[in-house]
mmCIF file of C-alpha atoms in Angstrom:
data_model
loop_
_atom_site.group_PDB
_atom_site.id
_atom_site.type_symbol
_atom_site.label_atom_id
_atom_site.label_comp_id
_atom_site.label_asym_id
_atom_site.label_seq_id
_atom_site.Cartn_x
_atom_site.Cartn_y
_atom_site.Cartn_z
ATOM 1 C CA UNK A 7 -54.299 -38.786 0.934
ATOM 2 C CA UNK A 8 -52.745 -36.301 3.972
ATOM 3 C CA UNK A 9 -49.272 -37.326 4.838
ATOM 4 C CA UNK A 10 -48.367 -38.279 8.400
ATOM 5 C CA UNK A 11 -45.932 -35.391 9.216
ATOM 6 C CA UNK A 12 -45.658 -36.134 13.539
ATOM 7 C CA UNK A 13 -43.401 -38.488 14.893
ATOM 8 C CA UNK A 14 -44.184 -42.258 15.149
ATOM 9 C CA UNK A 15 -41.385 -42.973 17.829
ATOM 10 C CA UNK A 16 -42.312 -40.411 20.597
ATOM 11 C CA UNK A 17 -45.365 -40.375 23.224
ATOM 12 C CA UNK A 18 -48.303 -37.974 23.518
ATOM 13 C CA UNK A 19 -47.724 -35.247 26.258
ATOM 14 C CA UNK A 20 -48.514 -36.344 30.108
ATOM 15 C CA UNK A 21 -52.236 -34.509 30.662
ATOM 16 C CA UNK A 22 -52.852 -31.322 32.397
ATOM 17 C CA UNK A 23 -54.326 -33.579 35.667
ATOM 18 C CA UNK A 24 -51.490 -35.239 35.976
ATOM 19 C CA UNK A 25 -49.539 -32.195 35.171
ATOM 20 C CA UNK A 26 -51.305 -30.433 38.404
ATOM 21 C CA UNK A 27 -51.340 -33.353 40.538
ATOM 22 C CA UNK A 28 -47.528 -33.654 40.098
ATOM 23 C CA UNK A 29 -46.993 -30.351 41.310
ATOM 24 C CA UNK A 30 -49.498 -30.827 44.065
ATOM 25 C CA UNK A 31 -46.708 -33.302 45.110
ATOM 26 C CA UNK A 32 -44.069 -31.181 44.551
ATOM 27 C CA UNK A 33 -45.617 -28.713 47.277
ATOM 28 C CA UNK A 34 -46.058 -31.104 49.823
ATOM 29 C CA UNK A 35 -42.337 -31.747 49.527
ATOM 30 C CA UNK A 36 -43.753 -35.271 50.695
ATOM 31 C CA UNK A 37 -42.233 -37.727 47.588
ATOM 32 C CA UNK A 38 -41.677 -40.815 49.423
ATOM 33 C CA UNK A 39 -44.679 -43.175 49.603
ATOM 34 C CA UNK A 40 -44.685 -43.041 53.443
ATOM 35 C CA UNK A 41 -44.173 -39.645 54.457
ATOM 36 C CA UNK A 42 -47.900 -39.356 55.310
ATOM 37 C CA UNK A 43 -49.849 -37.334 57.719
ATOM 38 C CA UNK A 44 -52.191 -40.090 60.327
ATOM 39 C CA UNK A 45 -55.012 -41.443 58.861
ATOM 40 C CA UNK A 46 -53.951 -39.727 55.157
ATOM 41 C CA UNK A 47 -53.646 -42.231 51.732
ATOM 42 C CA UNK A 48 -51.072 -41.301 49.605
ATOM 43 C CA UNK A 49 -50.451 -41.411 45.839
ATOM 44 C CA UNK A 50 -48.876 -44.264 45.829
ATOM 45 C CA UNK A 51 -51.387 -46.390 48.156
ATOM 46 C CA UNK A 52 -54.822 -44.527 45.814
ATOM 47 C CA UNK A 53 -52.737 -45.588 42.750
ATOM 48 C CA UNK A 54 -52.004 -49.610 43.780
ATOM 49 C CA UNK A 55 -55.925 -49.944 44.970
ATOM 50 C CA UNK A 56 -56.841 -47.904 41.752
ATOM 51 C CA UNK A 57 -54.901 -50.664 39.373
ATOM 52 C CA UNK A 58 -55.934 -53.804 41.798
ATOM 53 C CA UNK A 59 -59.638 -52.972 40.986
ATOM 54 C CA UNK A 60 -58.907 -51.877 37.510
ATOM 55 C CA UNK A 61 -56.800 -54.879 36.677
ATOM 56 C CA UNK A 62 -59.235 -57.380 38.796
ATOM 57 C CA UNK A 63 -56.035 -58.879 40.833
ATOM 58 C CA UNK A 64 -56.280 -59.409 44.543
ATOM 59 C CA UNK A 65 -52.794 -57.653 45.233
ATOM 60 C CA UNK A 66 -51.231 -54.908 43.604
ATOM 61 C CA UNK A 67 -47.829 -53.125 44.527
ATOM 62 C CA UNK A 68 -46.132 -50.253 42.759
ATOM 63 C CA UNK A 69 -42.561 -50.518 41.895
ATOM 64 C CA UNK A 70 -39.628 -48.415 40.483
ATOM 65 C CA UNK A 71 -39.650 -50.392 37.478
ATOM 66 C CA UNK A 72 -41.214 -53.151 35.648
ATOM 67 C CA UNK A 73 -37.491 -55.257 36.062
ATOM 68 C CA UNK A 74 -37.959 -54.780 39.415
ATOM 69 C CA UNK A 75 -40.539 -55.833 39.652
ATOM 70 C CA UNK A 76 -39.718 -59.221 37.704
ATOM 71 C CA UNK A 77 -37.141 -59.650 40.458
ATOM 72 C CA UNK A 78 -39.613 -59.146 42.934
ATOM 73 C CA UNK A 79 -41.800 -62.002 41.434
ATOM 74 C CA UNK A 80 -38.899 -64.036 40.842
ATOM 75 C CA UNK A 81 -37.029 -63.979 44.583
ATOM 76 C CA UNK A 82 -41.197 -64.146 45.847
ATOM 77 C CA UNK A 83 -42.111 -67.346 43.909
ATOM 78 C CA UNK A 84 -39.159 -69.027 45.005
ATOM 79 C CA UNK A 85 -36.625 -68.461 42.546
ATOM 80 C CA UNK A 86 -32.908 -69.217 44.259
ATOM 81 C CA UNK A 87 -29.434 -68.663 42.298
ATOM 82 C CA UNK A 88 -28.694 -71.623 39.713
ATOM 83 C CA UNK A 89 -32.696 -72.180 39.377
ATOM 84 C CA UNK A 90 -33.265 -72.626 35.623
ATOM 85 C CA UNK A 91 -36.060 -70.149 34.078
ATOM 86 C CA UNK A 92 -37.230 -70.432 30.853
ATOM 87 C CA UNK A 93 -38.324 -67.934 28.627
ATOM 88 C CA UNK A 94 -38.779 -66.316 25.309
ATOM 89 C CA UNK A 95 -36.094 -66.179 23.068
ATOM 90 C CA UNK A 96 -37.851 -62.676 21.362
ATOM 91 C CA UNK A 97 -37.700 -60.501 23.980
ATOM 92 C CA UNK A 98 -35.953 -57.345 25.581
ATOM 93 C CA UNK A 99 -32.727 -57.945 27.551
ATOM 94 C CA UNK A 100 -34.170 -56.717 31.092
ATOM 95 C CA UNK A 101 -35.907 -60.207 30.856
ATOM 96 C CA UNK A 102 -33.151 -62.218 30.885
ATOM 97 C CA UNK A 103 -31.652 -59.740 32.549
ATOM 98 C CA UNK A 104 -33.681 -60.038 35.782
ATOM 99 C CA UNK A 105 -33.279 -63.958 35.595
ATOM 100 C CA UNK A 106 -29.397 -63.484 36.036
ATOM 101 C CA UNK A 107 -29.885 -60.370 38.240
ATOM 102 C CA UNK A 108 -31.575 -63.251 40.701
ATOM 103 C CA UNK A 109 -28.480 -65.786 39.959
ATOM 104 C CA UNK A 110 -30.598 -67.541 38.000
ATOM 105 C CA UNK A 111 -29.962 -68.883 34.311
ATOM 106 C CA UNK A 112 -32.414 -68.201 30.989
ATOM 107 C CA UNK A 113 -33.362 -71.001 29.292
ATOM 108 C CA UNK A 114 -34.563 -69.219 25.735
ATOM 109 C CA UNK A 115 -37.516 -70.825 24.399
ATOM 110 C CA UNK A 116 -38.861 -70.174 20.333
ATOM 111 C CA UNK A 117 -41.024 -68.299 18.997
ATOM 112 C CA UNK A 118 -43.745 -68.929 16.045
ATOM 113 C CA UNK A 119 -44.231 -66.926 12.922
ATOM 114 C CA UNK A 120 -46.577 -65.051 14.660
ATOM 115 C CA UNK A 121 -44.141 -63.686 17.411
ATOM 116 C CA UNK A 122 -45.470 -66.230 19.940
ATOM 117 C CA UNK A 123 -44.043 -68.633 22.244
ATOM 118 C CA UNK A 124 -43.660 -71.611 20.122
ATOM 119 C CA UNK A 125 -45.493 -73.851 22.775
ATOM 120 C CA UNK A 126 -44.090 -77.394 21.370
ATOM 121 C CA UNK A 127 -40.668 -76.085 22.018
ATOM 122 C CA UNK A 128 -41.807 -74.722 25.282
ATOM 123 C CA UNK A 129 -43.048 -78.683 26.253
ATOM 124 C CA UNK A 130 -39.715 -79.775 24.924
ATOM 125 C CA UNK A 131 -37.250 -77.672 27.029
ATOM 126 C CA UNK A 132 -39.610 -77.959 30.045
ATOM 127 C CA UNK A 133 -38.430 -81.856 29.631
ATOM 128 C CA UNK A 134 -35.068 -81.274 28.779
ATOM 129 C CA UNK A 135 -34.026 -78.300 31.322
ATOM 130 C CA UNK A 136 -36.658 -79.497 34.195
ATOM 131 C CA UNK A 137 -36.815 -76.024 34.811
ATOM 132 C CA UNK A 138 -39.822 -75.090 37.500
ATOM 133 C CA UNK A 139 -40.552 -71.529 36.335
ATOM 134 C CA UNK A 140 -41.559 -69.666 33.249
ATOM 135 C CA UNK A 141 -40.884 -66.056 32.743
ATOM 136 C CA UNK A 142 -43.403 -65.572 30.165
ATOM 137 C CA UNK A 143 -43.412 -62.103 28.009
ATOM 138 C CA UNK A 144 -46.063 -61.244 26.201
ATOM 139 C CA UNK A 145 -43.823 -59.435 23.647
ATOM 140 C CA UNK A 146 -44.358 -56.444 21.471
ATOM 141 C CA UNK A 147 -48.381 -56.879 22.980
ATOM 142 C CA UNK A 148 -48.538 -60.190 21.381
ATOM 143 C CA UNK A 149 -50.451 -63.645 23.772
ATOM 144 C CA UNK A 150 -50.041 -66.727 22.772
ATOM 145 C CA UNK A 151 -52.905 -69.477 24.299
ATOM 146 C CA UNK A 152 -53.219 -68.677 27.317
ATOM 147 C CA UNK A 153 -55.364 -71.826 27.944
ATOM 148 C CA UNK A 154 -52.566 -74.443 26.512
ATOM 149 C CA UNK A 155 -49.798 -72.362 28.196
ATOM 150 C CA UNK A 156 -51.552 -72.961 31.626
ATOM 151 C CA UNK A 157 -52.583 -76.448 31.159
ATOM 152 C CA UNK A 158 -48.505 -77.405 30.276
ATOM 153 C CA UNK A 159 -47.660 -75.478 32.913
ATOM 154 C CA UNK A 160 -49.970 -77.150 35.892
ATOM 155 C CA UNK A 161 -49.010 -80.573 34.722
ATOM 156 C CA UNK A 162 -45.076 -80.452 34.359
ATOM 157 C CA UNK A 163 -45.274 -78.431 37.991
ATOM 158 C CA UNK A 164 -44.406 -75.138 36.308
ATOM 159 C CA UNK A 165 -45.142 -71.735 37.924
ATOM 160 C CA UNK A 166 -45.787 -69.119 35.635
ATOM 161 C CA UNK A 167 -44.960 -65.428 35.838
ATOM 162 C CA UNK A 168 -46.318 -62.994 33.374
ATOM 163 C CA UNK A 169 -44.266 -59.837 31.993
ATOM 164 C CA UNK A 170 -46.792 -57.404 30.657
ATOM 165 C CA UNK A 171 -45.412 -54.587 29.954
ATOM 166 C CA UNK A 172 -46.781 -54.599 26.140
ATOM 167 C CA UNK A 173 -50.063 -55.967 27.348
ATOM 168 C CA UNK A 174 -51.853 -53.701 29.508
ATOM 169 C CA UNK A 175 -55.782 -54.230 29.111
ATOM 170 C CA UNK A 176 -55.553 -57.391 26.388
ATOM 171 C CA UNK A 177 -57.326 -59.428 27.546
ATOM 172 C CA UNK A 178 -57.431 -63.830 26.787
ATOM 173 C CA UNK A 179 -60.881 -65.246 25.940
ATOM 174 C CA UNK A 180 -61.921 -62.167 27.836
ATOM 175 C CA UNK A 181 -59.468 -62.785 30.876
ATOM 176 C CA UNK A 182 -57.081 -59.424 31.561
ATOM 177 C CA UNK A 183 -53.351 -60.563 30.385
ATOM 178 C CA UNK A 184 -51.144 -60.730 33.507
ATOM 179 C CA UNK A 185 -54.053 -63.022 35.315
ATOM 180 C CA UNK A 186 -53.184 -66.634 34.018
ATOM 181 C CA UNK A 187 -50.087 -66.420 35.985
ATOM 182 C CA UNK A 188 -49.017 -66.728 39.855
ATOM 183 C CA UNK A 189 -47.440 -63.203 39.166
ATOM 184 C CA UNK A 190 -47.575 -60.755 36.708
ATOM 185 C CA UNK A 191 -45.528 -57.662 36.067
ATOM 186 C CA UNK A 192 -46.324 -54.469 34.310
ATOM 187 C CA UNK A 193 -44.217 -51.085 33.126
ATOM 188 C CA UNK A 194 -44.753 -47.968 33.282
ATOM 189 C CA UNK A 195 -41.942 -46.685 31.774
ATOM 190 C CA UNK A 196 -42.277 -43.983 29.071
ATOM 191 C CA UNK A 197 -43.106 -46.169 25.616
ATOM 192 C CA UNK A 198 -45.634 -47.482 27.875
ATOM 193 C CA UNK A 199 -49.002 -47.477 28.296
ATOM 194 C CA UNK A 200 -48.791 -45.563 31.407
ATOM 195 C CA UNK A 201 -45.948 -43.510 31.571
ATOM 196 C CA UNK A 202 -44.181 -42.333 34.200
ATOM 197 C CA UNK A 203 -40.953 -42.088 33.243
ATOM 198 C CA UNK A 204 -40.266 -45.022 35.284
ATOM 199 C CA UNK A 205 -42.159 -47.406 36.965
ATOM 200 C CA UNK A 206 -43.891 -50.769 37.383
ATOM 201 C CA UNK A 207 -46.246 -52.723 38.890
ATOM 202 C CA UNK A 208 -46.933 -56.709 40.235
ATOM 203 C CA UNK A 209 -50.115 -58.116 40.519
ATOM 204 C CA UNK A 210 -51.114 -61.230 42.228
ATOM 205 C CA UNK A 211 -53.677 -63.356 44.153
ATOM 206 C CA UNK A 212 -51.324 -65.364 46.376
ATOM 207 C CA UNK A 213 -51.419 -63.542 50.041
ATOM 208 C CA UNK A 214 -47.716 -65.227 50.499
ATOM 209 C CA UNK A 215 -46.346 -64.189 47.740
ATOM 210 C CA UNK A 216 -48.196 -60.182 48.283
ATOM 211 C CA UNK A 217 -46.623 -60.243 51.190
ATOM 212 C CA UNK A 218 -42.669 -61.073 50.565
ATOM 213 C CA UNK A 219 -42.797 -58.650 47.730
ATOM 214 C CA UNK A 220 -44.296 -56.000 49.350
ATOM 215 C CA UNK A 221 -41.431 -56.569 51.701
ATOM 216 C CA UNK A 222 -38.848 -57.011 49.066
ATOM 217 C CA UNK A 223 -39.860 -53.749 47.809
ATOM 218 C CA UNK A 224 -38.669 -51.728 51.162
ATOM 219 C CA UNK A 225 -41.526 -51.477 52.965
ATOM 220 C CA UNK A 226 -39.624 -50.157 56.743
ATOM 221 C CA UNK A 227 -42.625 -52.623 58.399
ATOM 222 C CA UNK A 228 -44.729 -50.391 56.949
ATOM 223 C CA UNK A 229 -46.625 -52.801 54.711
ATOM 224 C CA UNK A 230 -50.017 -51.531 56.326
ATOM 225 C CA UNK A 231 -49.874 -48.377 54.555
ATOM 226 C CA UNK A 232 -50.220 -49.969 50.816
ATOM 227 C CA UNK A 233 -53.387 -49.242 49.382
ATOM 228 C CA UNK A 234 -53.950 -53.178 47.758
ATOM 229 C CA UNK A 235 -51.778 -55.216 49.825
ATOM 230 C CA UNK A 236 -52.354 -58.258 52.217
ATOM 231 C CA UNK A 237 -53.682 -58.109 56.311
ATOM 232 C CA UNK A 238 -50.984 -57.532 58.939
ATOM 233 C CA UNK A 239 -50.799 -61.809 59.925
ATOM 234 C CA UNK A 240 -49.836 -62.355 56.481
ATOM 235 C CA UNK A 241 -46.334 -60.562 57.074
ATOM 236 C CA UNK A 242 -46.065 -62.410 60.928
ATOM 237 C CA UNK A 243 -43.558 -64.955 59.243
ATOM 238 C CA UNK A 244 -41.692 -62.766 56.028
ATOM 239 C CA UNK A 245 -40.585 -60.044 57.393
ATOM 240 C CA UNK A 246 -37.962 -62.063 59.771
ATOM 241 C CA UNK A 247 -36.755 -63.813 56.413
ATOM 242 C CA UNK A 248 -37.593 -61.464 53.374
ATOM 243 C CA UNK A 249 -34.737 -58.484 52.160
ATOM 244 C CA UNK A 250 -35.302 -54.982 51.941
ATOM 245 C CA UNK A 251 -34.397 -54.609 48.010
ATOM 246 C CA UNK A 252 -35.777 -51.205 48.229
ATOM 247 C CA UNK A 253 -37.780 -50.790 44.943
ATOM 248 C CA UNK A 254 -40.602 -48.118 46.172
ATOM 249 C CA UNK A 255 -42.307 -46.094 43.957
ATOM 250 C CA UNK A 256 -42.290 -42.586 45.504
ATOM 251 C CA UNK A 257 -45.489 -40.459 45.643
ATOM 252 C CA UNK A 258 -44.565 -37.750 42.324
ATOM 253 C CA UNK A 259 -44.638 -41.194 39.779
ATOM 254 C CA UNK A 260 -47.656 -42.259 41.246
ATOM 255 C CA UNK A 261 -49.370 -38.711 41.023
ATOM 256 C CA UNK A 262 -48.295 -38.768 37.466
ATOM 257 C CA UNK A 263 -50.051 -42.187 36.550
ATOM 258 C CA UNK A 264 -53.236 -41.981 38.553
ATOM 259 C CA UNK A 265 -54.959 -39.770 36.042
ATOM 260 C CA UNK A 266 -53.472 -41.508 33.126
ATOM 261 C CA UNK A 267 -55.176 -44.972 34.653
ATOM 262 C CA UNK A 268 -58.701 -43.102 34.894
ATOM 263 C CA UNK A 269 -58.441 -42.927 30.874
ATOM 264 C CA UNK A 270 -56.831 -45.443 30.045
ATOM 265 C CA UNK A 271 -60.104 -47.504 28.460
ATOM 266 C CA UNK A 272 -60.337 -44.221 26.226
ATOM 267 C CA UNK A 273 -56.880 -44.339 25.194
ATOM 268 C CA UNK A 274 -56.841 -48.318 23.989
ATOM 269 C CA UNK A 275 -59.429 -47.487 22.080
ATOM 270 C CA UNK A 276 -57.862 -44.778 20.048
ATOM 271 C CA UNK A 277 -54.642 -47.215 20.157
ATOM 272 C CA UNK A 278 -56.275 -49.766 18.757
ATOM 273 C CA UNK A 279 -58.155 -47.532 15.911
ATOM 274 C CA UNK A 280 -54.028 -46.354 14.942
ATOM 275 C CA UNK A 281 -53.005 -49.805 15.017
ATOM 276 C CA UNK A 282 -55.906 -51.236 12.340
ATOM 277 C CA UNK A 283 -55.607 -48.287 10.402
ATOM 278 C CA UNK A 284 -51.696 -48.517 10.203
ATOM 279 C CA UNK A 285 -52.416 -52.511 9.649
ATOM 280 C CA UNK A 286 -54.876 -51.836 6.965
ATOM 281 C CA UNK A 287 -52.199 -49.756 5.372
ATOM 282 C CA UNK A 288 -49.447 -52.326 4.934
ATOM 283 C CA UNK A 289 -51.717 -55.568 4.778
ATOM 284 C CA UNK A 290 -52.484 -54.945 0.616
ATOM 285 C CA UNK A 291 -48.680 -55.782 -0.028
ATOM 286 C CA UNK A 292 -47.879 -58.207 -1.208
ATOM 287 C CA UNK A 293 -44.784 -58.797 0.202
ATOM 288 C CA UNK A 294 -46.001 -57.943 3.767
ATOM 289 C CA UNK A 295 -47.254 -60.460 6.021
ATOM 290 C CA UNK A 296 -49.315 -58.875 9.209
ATOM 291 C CA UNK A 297 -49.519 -60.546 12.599
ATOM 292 C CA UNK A 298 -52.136 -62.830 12.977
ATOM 293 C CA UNK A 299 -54.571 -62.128 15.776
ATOM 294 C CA UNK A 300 -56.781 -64.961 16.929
ATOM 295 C CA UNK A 301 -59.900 -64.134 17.704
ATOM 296 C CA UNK A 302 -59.287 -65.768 21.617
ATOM 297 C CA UNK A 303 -57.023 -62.168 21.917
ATOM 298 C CA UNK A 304 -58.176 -59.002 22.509
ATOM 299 C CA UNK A 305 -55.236 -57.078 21.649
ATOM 300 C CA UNK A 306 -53.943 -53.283 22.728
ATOM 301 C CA UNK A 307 -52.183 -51.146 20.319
ATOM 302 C CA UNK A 308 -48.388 -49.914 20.699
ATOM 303 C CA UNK A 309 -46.078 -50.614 18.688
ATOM 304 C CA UNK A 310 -47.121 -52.912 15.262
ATOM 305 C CA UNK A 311 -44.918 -55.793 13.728
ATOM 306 C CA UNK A 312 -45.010 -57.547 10.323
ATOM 307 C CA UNK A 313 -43.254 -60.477 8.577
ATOM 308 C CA UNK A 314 -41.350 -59.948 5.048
ATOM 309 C CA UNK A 315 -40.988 -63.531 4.179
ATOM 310 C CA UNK A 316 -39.684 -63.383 1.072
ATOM 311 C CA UNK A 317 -36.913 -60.500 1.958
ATOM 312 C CA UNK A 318 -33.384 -61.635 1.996
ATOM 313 C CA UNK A 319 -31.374 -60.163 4.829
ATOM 314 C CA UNK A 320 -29.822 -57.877 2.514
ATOM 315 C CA UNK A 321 -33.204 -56.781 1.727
ATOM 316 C CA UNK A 322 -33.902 -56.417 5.169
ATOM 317 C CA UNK A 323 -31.416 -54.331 6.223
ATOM 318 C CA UNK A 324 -31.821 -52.202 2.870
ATOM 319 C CA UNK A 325 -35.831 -51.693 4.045
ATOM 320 C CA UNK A 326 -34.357 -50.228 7.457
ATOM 321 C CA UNK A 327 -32.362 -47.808 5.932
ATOM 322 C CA UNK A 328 -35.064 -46.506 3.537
ATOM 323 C CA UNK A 329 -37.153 -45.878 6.713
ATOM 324 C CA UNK A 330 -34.877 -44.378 8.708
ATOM 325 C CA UNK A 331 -34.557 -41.901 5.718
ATOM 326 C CA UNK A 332 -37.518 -40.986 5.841
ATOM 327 C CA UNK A 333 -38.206 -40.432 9.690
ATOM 328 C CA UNK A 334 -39.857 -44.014 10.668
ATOM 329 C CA UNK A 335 -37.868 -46.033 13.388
ATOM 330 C CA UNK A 336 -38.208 -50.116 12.263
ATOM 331 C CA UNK A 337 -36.632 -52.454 14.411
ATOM 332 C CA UNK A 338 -35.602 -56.208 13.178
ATOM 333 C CA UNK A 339 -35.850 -58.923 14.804
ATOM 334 C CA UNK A 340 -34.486 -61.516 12.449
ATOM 335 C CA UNK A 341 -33.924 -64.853 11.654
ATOM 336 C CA UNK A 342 -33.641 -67.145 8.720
ATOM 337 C CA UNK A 343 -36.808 -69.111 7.396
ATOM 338 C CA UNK A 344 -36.991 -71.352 4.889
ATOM 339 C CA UNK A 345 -38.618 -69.005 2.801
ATOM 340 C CA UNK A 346 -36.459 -65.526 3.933
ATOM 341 C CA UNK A 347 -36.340 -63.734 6.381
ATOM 342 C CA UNK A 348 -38.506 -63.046 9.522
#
């Protein structure tokens, strides 16, 4: 047996394409996403048509970040301050943290043992917040059903807005994660799948909504210069009430990411062959319970998560410290069960 002697907690190097295309940029002196010559596409226009068509949205704008770009959805689906959003309870604060950036409040909703929205909660605090919007994140790469999620969603009158920044390319009973939703948002931020430091993107097929966040974003009335946005009437109405939050992407990110998107089938693939072999490795004990993956989800490989059910939280927090020891970075996201610990 070799021993793993890399690091399991930092990402592969940015590839020699994007390498020279960065510094193609860098020439130009021509970062921002509009300084164009007539006539010319930029980096940032090739890169949102690029993900549209690879993504199979009708819209696609690049961002500065996927939280902006959760605000952007937000403020463009009609979120106002004091508007009630659920969402998961497992999660990363910028999630919450976009809902207040908005003036909006979190309502948390539970998870299942499987890291999933807990969807009978989710039908109970629908009733009991009468919250209109879900912020729903597909956490640590894992979807729940898609299908159910929808169907409670259309009936109480809830819109949904997908945060995938762990799901790029998973796909629902064969339907690309971030395409259930009215909006979905996506990260490129370095522990990414794309990585560019920072960055982010929103998908959608609503023209209105294209259109306000393309806006939102900063667009100086430029809007006709984004490579996967909506025609010039669909902006005759938002641009006299939409802000300028000024979110662009600038032209060096987008370099960076375009050749990273033209392998990015490749890469899930050897993702996904880490992630089975690393689950193969851990699923013989005993005392370690894997994620279940039903077969509905076609999953991509990041980061991997497991259950110790029978742990106490002392026995938690001891397993944490023996693999920090030894070089492997474990996160815990606890909570009591009436077996141990989660």
């Amino acid at each position: 047996m070799r021993k793993f002697t890399g690091s399991f907690t930092q990402q592969e190097a940015i590839p020699e394409t994007a390498i020279d295309a960065a510094v193609e940029v860098l020439r130009s002196g021509r970062l921002h996403r509009y300084n164009l010559a007539p006539g010319e596409v930029g980096e940032v226009a090739a890169l949102e048509a690029e993900y549209r068509d690879w993504h199979g949205s009708g819209f696609c704008l690049a961002v500065t970040s996927g939280g902006q770009a959760i605000q952007i959805a937000l403020r463009a689906c009609g979120v106002v301050p004091g508007d009630q959003v659920l969402t998961n309870a497992f999660t990363l604060a910028p999630v919450p943290g976009a809902i207040a950036a908005v003036g909006a409040k979190p309502v948390l909703v539970e998870i299942d043992r499987n890291l999933r929205l807990d969807l009978a909660d989710l039908i109970k605090k629908i009733a009991s917040s009468g919250a209109k919007y879900l912020l729903l994140s597909h956490m640590r790469g894992h979807l729940c059903d898609m299908d159910r999620v929808m169907a409670i969603c259309d009936v109480a009158g809830v819109t949904v807005i997908e945060d995938c920044a762990h799901t790029m390319g998973a796909r629902w009973n064969d339907t690309r994660s971030g395409n259930f939703g009215k909006a979905a948002c996506f990260s490129t931020q370095t522990y990414k799948h794309l990585n560019s430091g920072e960055g982010g993107f929103l998908t959608t097929n609503d023209t209105d909504l294209a259109a306000r966040a393309t806006i939102m974003s900063g667009s100086y009335m430029l809007y006709g210069r984004h490579g996967a946005g909506p025609d010039a009437d669909a902006f005759d109405q938002v641009r006299y009430e939409t802000p300028n939050c000024s979110a662009r992407i600038d032209a060096l990110r987008a370099a960076i990411l375009r050749p990273q998107l033209a392998g990015i089938d490749t890469n899930i693939r050897r993702w996904n062959e880490r992630y089975r072999a690393v689950e193969a490795g851990i699923s013989w004990q005993n005392r370690i319970a894997v994620i279940e993956r039903p077969p509905e989800e076609t999953y991509v490989g990041s980061s991997i998560q497991f259950r110790v059910p029978n742990f106490s939280k002392e026995q938690c927090l001891e397993l944490l410290r023996t693999a920090a020891d030894r070089g492997v970075e474990l996160k815990w996201f606890g909570r009591a069960e009436p077996d141990g610990f989660t």
